[in-house]
Short mmCIF file of C-alpha atoms and ligand atoms in Angstrom, two decimals:
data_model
loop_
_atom_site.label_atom_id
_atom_site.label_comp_id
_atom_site.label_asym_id
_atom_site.label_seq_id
_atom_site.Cartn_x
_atom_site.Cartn_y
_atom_site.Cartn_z
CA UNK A 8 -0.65 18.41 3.74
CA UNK A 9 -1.26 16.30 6.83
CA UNK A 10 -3.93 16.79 8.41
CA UNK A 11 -4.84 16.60 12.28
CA UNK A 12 -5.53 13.90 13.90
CA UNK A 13 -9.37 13.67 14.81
CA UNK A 14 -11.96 11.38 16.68
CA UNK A 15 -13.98 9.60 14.60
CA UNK A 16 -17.27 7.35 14.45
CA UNK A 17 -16.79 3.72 13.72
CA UNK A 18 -19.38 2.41 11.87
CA UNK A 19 -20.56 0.38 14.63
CA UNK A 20 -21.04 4.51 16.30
CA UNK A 21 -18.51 4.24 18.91
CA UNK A 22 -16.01 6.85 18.90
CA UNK A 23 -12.44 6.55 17.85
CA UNK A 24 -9.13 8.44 17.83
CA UNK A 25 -7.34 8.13 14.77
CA UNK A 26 -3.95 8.96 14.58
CA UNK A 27 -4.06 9.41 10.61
CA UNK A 28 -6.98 10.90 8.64
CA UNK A 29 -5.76 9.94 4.89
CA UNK A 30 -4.17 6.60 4.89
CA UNK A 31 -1.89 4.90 1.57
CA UNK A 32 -2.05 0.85 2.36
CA UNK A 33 0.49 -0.73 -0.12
CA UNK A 34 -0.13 -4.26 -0.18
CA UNK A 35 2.03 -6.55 -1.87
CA UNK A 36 0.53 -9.23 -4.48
CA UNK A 37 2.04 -11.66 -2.65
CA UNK A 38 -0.19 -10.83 -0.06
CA UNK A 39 -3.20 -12.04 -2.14
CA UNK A 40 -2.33 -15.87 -3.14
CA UNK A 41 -1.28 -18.87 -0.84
CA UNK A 42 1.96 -18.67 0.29
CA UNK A 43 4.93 -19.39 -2.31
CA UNK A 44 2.20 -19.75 -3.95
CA UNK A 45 0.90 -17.42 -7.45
CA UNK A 46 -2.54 -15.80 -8.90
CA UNK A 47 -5.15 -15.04 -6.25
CA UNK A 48 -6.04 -17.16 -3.84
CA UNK A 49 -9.84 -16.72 -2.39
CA UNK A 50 -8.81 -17.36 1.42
CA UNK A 51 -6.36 -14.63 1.33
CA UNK A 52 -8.28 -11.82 -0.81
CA UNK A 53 -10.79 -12.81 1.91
CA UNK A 54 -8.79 -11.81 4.45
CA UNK A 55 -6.93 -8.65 3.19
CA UNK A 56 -10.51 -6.74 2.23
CA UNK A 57 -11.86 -7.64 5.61
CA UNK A 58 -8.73 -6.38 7.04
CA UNK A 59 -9.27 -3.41 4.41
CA UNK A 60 -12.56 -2.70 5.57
CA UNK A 61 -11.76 -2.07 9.44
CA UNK A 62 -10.23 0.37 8.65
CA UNK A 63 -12.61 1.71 6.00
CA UNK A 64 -15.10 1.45 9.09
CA UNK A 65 -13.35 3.84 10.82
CA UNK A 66 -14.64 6.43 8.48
CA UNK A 67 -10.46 7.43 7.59
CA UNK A 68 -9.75 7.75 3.99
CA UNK A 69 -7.79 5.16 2.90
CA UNK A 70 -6.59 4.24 -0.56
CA UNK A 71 -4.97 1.09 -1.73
CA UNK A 72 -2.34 0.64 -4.14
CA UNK A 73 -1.81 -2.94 -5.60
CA UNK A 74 1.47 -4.81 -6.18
CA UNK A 75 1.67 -7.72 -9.30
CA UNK A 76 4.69 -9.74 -8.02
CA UNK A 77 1.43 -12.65 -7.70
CA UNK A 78 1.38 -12.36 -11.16
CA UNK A 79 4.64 -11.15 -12.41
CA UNK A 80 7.75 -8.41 -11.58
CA UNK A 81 9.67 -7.09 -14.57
CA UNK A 82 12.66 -7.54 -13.08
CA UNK A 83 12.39 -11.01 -12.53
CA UNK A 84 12.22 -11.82 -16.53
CA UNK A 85 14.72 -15.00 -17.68
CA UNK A 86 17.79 -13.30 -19.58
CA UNK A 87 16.72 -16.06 -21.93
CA UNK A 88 13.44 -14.95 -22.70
CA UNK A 89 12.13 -13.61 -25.52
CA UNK A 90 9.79 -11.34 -23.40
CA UNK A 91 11.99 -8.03 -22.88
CA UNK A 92 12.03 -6.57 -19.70
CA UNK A 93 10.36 -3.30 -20.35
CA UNK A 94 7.33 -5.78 -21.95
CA UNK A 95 7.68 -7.79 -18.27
CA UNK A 96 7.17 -4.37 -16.54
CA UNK A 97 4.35 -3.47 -18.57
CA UNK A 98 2.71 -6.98 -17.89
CA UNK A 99 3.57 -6.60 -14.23
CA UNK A 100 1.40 -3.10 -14.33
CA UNK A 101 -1.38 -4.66 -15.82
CA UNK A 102 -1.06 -7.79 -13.37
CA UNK A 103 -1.87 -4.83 -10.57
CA UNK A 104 -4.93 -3.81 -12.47
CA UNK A 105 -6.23 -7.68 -12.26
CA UNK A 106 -5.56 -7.55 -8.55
CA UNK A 107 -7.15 -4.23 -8.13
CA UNK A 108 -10.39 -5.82 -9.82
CA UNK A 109 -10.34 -8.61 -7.32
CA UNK A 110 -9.50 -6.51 -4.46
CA UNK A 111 -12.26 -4.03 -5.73
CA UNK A 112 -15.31 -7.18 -5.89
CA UNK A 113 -14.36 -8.31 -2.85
CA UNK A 114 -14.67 -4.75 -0.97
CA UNK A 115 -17.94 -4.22 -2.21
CA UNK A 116 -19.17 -7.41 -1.75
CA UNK A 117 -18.60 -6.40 1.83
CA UNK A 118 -20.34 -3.10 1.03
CA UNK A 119 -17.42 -0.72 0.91
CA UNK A 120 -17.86 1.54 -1.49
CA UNK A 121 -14.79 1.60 -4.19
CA UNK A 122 -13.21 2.83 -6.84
CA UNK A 123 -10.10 1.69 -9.07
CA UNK A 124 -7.66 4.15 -10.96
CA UNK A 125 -5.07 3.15 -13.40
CA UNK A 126 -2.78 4.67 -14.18
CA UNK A 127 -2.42 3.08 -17.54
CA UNK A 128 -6.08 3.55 -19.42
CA UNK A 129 -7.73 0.59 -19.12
CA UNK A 130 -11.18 2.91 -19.57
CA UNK A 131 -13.57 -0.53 -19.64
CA UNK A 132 -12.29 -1.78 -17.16
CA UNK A 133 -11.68 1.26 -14.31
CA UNK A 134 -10.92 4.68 -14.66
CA UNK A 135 -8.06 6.58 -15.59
CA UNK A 136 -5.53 8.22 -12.72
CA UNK A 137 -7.06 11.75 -12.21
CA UNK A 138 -5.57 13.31 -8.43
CA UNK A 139 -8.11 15.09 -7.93
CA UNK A 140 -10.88 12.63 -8.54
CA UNK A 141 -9.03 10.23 -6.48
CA UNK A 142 -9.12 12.93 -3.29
CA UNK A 143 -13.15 13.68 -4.37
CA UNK A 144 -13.92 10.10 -3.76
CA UNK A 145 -11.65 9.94 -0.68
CA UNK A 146 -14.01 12.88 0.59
CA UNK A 147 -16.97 11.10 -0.36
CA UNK A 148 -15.74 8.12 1.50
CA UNK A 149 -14.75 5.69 -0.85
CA UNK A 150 -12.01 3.62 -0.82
CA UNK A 151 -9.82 4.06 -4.32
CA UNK A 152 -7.64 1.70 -5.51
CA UNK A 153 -4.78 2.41 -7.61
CA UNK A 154 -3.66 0.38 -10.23
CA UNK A 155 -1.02 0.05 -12.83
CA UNK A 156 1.67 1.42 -10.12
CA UNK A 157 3.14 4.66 -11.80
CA UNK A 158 2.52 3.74 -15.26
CA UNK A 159 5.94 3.80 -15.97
CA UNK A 160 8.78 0.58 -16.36
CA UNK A 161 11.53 -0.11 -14.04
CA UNK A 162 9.94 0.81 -10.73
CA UNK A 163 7.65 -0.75 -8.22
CA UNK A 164 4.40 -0.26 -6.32
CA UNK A 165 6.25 0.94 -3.06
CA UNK A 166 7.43 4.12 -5.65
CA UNK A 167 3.68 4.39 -6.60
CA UNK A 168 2.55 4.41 -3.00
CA UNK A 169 4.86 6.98 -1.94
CA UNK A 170 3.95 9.07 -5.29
CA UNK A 171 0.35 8.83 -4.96
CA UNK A 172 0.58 9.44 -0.52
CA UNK A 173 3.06 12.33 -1.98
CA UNK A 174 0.29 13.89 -4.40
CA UNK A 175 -3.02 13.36 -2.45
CA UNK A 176 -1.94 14.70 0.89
CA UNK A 177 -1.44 11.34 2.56
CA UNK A 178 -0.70 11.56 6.24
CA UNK A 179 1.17 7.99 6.14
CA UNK A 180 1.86 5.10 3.99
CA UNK A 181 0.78 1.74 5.57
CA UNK A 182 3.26 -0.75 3.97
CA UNK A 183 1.71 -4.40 4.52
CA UNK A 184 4.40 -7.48 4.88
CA UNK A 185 4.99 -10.73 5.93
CA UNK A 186 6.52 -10.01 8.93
CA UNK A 187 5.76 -8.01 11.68
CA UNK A 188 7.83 -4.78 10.86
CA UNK A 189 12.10 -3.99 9.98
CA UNK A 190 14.18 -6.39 11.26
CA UNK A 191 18.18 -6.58 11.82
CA UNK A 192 18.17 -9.50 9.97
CA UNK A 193 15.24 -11.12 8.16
CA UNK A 194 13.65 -13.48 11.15
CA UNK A 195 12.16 -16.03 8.92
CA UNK A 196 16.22 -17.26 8.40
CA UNK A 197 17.55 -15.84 11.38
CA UNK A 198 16.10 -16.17 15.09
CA UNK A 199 18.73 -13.69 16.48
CA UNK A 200 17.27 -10.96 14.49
CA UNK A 201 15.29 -8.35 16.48
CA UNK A 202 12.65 -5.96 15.26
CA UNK A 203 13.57 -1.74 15.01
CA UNK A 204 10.72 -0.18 16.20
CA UNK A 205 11.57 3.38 15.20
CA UNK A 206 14.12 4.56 12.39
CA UNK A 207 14.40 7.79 10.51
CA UNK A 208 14.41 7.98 6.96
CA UNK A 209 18.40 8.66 6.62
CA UNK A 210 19.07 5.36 8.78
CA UNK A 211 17.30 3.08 6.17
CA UNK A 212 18.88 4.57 3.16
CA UNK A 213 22.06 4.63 4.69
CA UNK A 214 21.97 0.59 6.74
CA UNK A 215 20.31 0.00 3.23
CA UNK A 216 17.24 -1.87 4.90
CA UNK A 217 14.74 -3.88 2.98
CA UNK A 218 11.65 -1.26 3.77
CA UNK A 219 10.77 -0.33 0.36
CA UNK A 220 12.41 0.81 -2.69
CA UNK A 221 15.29 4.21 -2.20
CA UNK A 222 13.05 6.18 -4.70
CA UNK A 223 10.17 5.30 -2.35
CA UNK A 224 11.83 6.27 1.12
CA UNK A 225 12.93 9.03 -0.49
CA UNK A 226 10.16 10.50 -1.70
CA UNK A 227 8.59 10.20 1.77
CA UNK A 228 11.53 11.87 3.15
CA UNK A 229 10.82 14.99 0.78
CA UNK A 230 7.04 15.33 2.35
CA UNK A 231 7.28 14.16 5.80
CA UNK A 232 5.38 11.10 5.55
CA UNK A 233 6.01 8.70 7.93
CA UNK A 234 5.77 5.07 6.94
CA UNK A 235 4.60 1.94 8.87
CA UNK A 236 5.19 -1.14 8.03
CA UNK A 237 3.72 -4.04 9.58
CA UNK A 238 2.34 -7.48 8.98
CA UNK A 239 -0.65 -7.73 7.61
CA UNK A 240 -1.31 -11.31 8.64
CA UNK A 241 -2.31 -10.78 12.33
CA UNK A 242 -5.99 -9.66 12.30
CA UNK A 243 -6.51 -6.11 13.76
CA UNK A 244 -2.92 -4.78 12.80
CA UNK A 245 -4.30 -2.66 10.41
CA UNK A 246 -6.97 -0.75 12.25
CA UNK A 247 -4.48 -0.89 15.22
CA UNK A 248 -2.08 1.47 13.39
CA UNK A 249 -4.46 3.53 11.93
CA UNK A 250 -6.00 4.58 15.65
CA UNK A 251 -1.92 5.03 16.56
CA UNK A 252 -1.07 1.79 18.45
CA UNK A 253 2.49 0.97 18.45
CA UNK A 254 2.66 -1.91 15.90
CA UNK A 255 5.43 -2.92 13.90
CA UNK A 256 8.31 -0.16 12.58
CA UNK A 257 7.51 3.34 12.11
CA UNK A 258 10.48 5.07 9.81
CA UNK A 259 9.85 8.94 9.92
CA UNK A 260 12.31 12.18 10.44
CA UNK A 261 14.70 11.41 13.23
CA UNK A 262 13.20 13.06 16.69
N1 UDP B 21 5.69 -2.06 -12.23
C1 UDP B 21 6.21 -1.09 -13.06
N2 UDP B 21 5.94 0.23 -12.74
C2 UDP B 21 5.26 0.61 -11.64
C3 UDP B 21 4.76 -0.40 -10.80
C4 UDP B 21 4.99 -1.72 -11.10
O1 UDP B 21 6.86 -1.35 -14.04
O2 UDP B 21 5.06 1.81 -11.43
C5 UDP B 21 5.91 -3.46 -12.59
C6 UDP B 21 7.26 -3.97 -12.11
O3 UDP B 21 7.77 -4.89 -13.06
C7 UDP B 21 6.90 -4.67 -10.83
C8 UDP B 21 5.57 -5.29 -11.18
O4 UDP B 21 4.93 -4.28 -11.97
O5 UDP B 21 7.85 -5.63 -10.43
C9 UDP B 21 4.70 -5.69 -10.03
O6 UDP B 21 4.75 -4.70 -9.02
P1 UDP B 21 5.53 -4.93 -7.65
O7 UDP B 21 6.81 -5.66 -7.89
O8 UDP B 21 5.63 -3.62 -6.97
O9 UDP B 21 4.51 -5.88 -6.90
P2 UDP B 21 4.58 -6.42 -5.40
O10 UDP B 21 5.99 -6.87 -5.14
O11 UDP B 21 4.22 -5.31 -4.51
O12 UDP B 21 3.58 -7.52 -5.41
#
């Protein structure tokens, strides 16, 4: 697992250094419709494939997993509703697979070459999960996109990402936010808080910081897989951490 880093060609032919080879970007649904907003929301699908593609561009194999919370979170079912909350997990799933499907158009509208895998058959639609399909296309250069997070209620996308980075040999999980990295405090509500550029896995567990799900971190932890997470709203981020500029937090094993 983990491969070297290596220079590569941009697709424009000049030469770049990437830091990481095999690259997990988990993007939140959020991240796909108007702010506070829901569903998808052209202007911002817009801008996460063309962010998607830079990176794509630099010939690094990237897949994608999806998030539904545009659409709808399990956890986040009424108490009063008649929709139970293992149903509300199942719907949020399948919310990932209609993001996937808009995340997939829009990538190959800009000629990236794709593929989505569910992880919940959806066999008209996509194909099924298969690891080592997903790493053949990877090879071949295409950009997969997973859907329907683990295909299992009562966890998140972040535990998918850090499953999927776990079983294809990813060399880091990207995780995209609103904000520009892990904060002390979150700095949309509080200007004293100040950004943590480096933290080991132990230190978010233990402060409890809002990175991603425990399961997640964890799971990272157990394979070495350092996680970035950045904001995805500043063109250029992406590509930027890919070729190992120092944007946003980076939580790894402590040096
Ligand atoms: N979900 C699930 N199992 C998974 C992944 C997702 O049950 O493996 C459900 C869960 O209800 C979750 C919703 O799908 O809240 C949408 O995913 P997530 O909350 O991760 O989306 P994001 O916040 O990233 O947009």
């Amino acid at each position: 697992m983990g491969r070297t880093a290596s220079a590569v060609r941009d697709r424009d032919g000049t030469m770049a250094e990437c830091k990481y080879n095999r690259v997990i970007l988990k993007i939140s649904g959020e991240g796909l419709c108007a702010a506070g907003g829901r569903g998808i929301d052209g202007e911002q699908l817009h801008h996460i494939s063309t962010e998607i593609k830079t990176v794509a561009d630099l010939g690094v194999e990237l897949a994608v997993v999806v998030g539904g919370g545009n659409i709808i979170r399990g956890g986040q079912i009424a108490k009063d509703s008649p929709i139970e909350t293992v149903t509300g997990h199942y719907m949020g799933m399948l919310g990932t697979v209609i993001n996937a499907l808009a995340v997939q158009d829009a990538l190959e509208a800009m000629g990236v070459s794709t593929r989505v895998q569910s992880a919940i058959n959806i066999d008209r639609a996509c194909e099924k999960f298969i690891r080592r399909r997903a790493i053949r296309h990877l090879e071949k250069g295409r950009v997969v996109i997973f859907a329907a997070g683990t295909g299992n209620p009562f966890v998140t996308t972040d535990s998918c990402a850090a499953l999927r980075a776990s079983e294809i040999g990813a060399d880091v999980v990207l995780k995209a936010t609103k904000v520009d990295g892990v904060f002390t405090a979150d700095p949309v509500k509080d200007p004293t808080a100040t950004k943590l550029e480096k933290l080991s896995y132990d230190e978010v567990l233990d402060r409890r910081l809002g990175v991603m799900d425990f399961a997640a971190i964890d799971l990272c932890r157990q394979n070495s897989i350092p996680i970035v997470v950045f904001s995805l709203k500043q063109p250029g981020n992406m590509r930027a951490v890919v070729l190992g500029e120092p944007i946003g937090t980076l939580v790894s094993t402590a040096e």
